[in-house]
Amino acid sequence: MGLLSKKDAALIKDPLADNNPITIQVLGICSALAITAELEAAIVMSVSVLFVLGIGNVVISLMRNIIPSKIRIIVQLIVVAALVIIVDQVLKAFAYELSKTLSVFVGLIITNCIIMGRFEAFALANGPWRSFLDGIGNSLGYGVILIIVAFFRELLGAGTLLGFKVLGDPIEKTGVYAFGYENNGFMLLAPMALIVVGIIIWIQRSRNTALVEDH
Amino acid sequence: MSLKKKLHDFKVKNKDKKWLPAFSAIHTFLFLPDEVTHGGTHIKAADDLKRTMNTVIMAMVPCLIFGMFNAGYQHHIALGEIQAATAGFFSPEFWSMDNFFVGFWKILPLVIISYGVGLGIEFIFAIIKGHEVEEGYLVTGMLVPLIVPVDIPLWMLAVAVVFGVVIGKEVFGGTGMNILNPALTIRAFLFFAYPTWMSGDKVWVHGAVERDQAIAAGENLDAISGETILGTLAQGKEVAYSAADMFLGFIPGSVGETSVLLIVLGGLFLIFSKIGSWRIMLSSVLGAVVMGLIFNQVASAGIISESSKFYGLMSAPFWEHLLIGGFAFGTVFMATDPVTASQTTKGKWIYGFLVGFISILIRVFNPAYPEGVMLAILLMNVFAPTIDHYVVQGNVKQRMKRLKAKTA
């Protein structure tokens, strides 16, 4: 990446792999469980978090020297809340059906631990450009896991991807359904999302054993 | 050179090979290995884990054979080809070779898939981890075909076994480390993943699904309804089976769970050989009786109306709950799993009682999950370490008090 220095590039790259907010820091699990039954919802959620965290990090970073540290959590909450309301209104205006699927989980971006975590841990101590990159990197890391989980859950649970019947029609018995295949209803339940995230964590840590914590 | 020595030398020669765990597993299964301790002052027990597991399997074999006869019997009755058995346990209508072979050809593939897939995974994990193949799957592999409906598609069973063994056991570190009973994990997976094949009135009798499809295709046939007694009761309908049928096992249900008589005999065998815990079995029955009596009181005191959707199951006599569904099988063969049950004596009483108590509770209040025993045992598996912790702490406290009184 010629555009970014090596240090800046790491801000984007690390959260995608070895410092992933979901699989390594184990943050933002609640939304990863709730909205990954469909790929489309997961993508929209990732984009929303990308928007909120990217801009929020810059705003907090710009204000970092004037926020009194006693009330910083309140200030952070106001910034997130304002951004989340924008996202929510945009979704309601242009993608009403989808905003109904996501329901409260758009509003709950406010309490997504990743966002407050990045504000506290990074934006309060770094300049706006680096904070922006950090926000983008972490929300991409979050989005990647969400999309992988949603891909498997929608494919195996409903036999579709983004609503397209990629495995054939279960009622008319075309595609793989002709051979007696059936959708796995367990995939659509929240516990299976946790298990899929667990399997990703398992694979990641067995490929890079340095990530395994000692007890 | 004897065969024993040859095999031993072969193992020593190949001790660095990756496939050695697979070889040793088969070796120690078939022969007494040469590396046992000789002489010295060692405490020796006559049985090892493999013998223990084999004893449990022996206790289950009668249920399996009965299940084969019953699968054919239910099939033929549903098709109207034979009369219902009337002459008690040894009715010739039941014990006919026709019945046996129908069941045999349906259930044998279930056993083969269960053992083939499960042991395959055990071997792969043993080779990756470089330890000996563990014996734990021997019992699980026998339990699995006994707790599924006879018509379950084989690929579903295979997927569930992979899930149950990997997620239920290997991720925790293999046999002896698992929190949940692997056989029940497999059943729970099937239950939530493919509910149409695990509950309802079409899956318990072999041939009912095919018949349904033939009718849908326009053939003029009578539909087969093979509802379980729990399903009938949940709908508040009259049960078509006598208590004797329920006890002997001439009813539709999962393959091996129907005959309470044979399960009780298996249970007595386990208690006699000191492998199963009689405390867990007894306290579980007590728990179920207590819950059943409470529900009977509620129903007879008129606290709920007869039109309530719980009335059918609540007003069923409490002892009937012990005979129907998978209660007896779960209590005898799965709640007593030494790995996932409580370990302390007092803990076993509490654990068993709650298994029975919660089984009936789930059964009555959630007709969507007619098999409360499965969920109750899995729930209590999770709580078993907590129960043990408090039992041990309570004991420690008592001893501390005694010590204080002595020294003071």
mmCIF file of N, CA and C in Angstrom, chain B residues 149 191 195-205 225-232 235 252 367-368 370:
data_model
loop_
_atom_site.group_PDB
_atom_site.id
_atom_site.type_symbol
_atom_site.label_atom_id
_atom_site.label_comp_id
_atom_site.label_asym_id
_atom_site.label_seq_id
_atom_site.Cartn_x
_atom_site.Cartn_y
_atom_site.Cartn_z
ATOM 1 N N PRO B 149 -35.836 -41.759 15.730
ATOM 2 C CA PRO B 149 -36.929 -42.444 15.047
ATOM 3 C C PRO B 149 -36.380 -43.364 13.972
ATOM 4 N N PHE B 191 -32.958 -32.803 16.575
ATOM 5 C CA PHE B 191 -34.265 -32.300 16.964
ATOM 6 C C PHE B 191 -34.460 -30.851 16.527
ATOM 7 N N PRO B 195 -36.643 -30.772 12.570
ATOM 8 C CA PRO B 195 -37.777 -31.116 13.444
ATOM 9 C C PRO B 195 -38.829 -31.982 12.768
ATOM 10 N N THR B 196 -38.983 -31.861 11.434
ATOM 11 C CA THR B 196 -40.031 -32.661 10.794
ATOM 12 C C THR B 196 -39.706 -34.150 10.819
ATOM 13 N N TRP B 197 -38.415 -34.484 11.003
ATOM 14 C CA TRP B 197 -38.037 -35.899 11.050
ATOM 15 C C TRP B 197 -37.934 -36.415 12.480
ATOM 16 N N MET B 198 -38.083 -35.513 13.451
ATOM 17 C CA MET B 198 -37.866 -35.915 14.836
ATOM 18 C C MET B 198 -39.114 -35.841 15.699
ATOM 19 N N SER B 199 -40.186 -35.238 15.207
ATOM 20 C CA SER B 199 -41.394 -35.206 16.018
ATOM 21 C C SER B 199 -42.597 -35.181 15.085
ATOM 22 N N GLY B 200 -43.765 -35.294 15.674
ATOM 23 C CA GLY B 200 -44.971 -35.363 14.860
ATOM 24 C C GLY B 200 -45.491 -36.781 14.804
ATOM 25 N N ASP B 201 -46.465 -37.044 13.946
ATOM 26 C CA ASP B 201 -47.086 -38.362 13.961
ATOM 27 C C ASP B 201 -46.639 -39.219 12.783
ATOM 28 N N LYS B 202 -45.671 -38.747 11.985
ATOM 29 C CA LYS B 202 -45.310 -39.506 10.785
ATOM 30 C C LYS B 202 -43.989 -40.239 10.890
ATOM 31 N N VAL B 203 -43.191 -39.926 11.901
ATOM 32 C CA VAL B 203 -41.824 -40.445 11.861
ATOM 33 C C VAL B 203 -41.625 -41.701 12.694
ATOM 34 N N TRP B 204 -42.558 -42.003 13.578
ATOM 35 C CA TRP B 204 -42.275 -43.065 14.552
ATOM 36 C C TRP B 204 -42.559 -44.456 14.006
ATOM 37 N N VAL B 205 -43.341 -44.535 12.941
ATOM 38 C CA VAL B 205 -43.644 -45.843 12.371
ATOM 39 C C VAL B 205 -42.999 -45.925 10.990
ATOM 40 N N SER B 225 -51.126 -43.201 10.777
ATOM 41 C CA SER B 225 -50.834 -42.269 11.855
ATOM 42 C C SER B 225 -50.176 -43.036 12.968
ATOM 43 N N GLY B 226 -48.968 -42.684 13.279
ATOM 44 C CA GLY B 226 -48.252 -43.395 14.323
ATOM 45 C C GLY B 226 -47.819 -42.434 15.388
ATOM 46 N N GLU B 227 -48.795 -41.752 15.949
ATOM 47 C CA GLU B 227 -48.434 -40.750 16.936
ATOM 48 C C GLU B 227 -47.949 -41.417 18.220
ATOM 49 N N THR B 228 -47.002 -40.787 18.910
ATOM 50 C CA THR B 228 -46.588 -41.311 20.207
ATOM 51 C C THR B 228 -47.657 -40.950 21.230
ATOM 52 N N ILE B 229 -47.572 -41.632 22.370
ATOM 53 C CA ILE B 229 -48.577 -41.392 23.405
ATOM 54 C C ILE B 229 -48.489 -39.966 23.916
ATOM 55 N N LEU B 230 -47.244 -39.451 24.016
ATOM 56 C CA LEU B 230 -47.087 -38.069 24.478
ATOM 57 C C LEU B 230 -47.807 -37.104 23.553
ATOM 58 N N GLY B 231 -47.667 -37.342 22.225
ATOM 59 C CA GLY B 231 -48.329 -36.473 21.264
ATOM 60 C C GLY B 231 -49.844 -36.534 21.404
ATOM 61 N N THR B 232 -50.365 -37.773 21.592
ATOM 62 C CA THR B 232 -51.816 -37.930 21.741
ATOM 63 C C THR B 232 -52.304 -37.199 22.983
ATOM 64 N N GLN B 235 -52.574 -33.467 22.797
ATOM 65 C CA GLN B 235 -53.739 -32.957 22.080
ATOM 66 C C GLN B 235 -55.030 -33.246 22.838
ATOM 67 N N PRO B 252 -45.431 -47.066 19.504
ATOM 68 C CA PRO B 252 -44.487 -46.339 18.648
ATOM 69 C C PRO B 252 -43.582 -45.441 19.483
ATOM 70 N N PRO B 367 -45.562 -28.667 24.873
ATOM 71 C CA PRO B 367 -45.873 -29.771 23.961
ATOM 72 C C PRO B 367 -45.074 -29.700 22.659
ATOM 73 N N ALA B 368 -44.467 -28.545 22.379
ATOM 74 C CA ALA B 368 -43.640 -28.466 21.177
ATOM 75 C C ALA B 368 -42.357 -29.270 21.356
ATOM 76 N N PRO B 370 -41.888 -32.463 22.993
ATOM 77 C CA PRO B 370 -42.491 -33.552 23.761
ATOM 78 C C PRO B 370 -41.462 -34.368 24.521
#
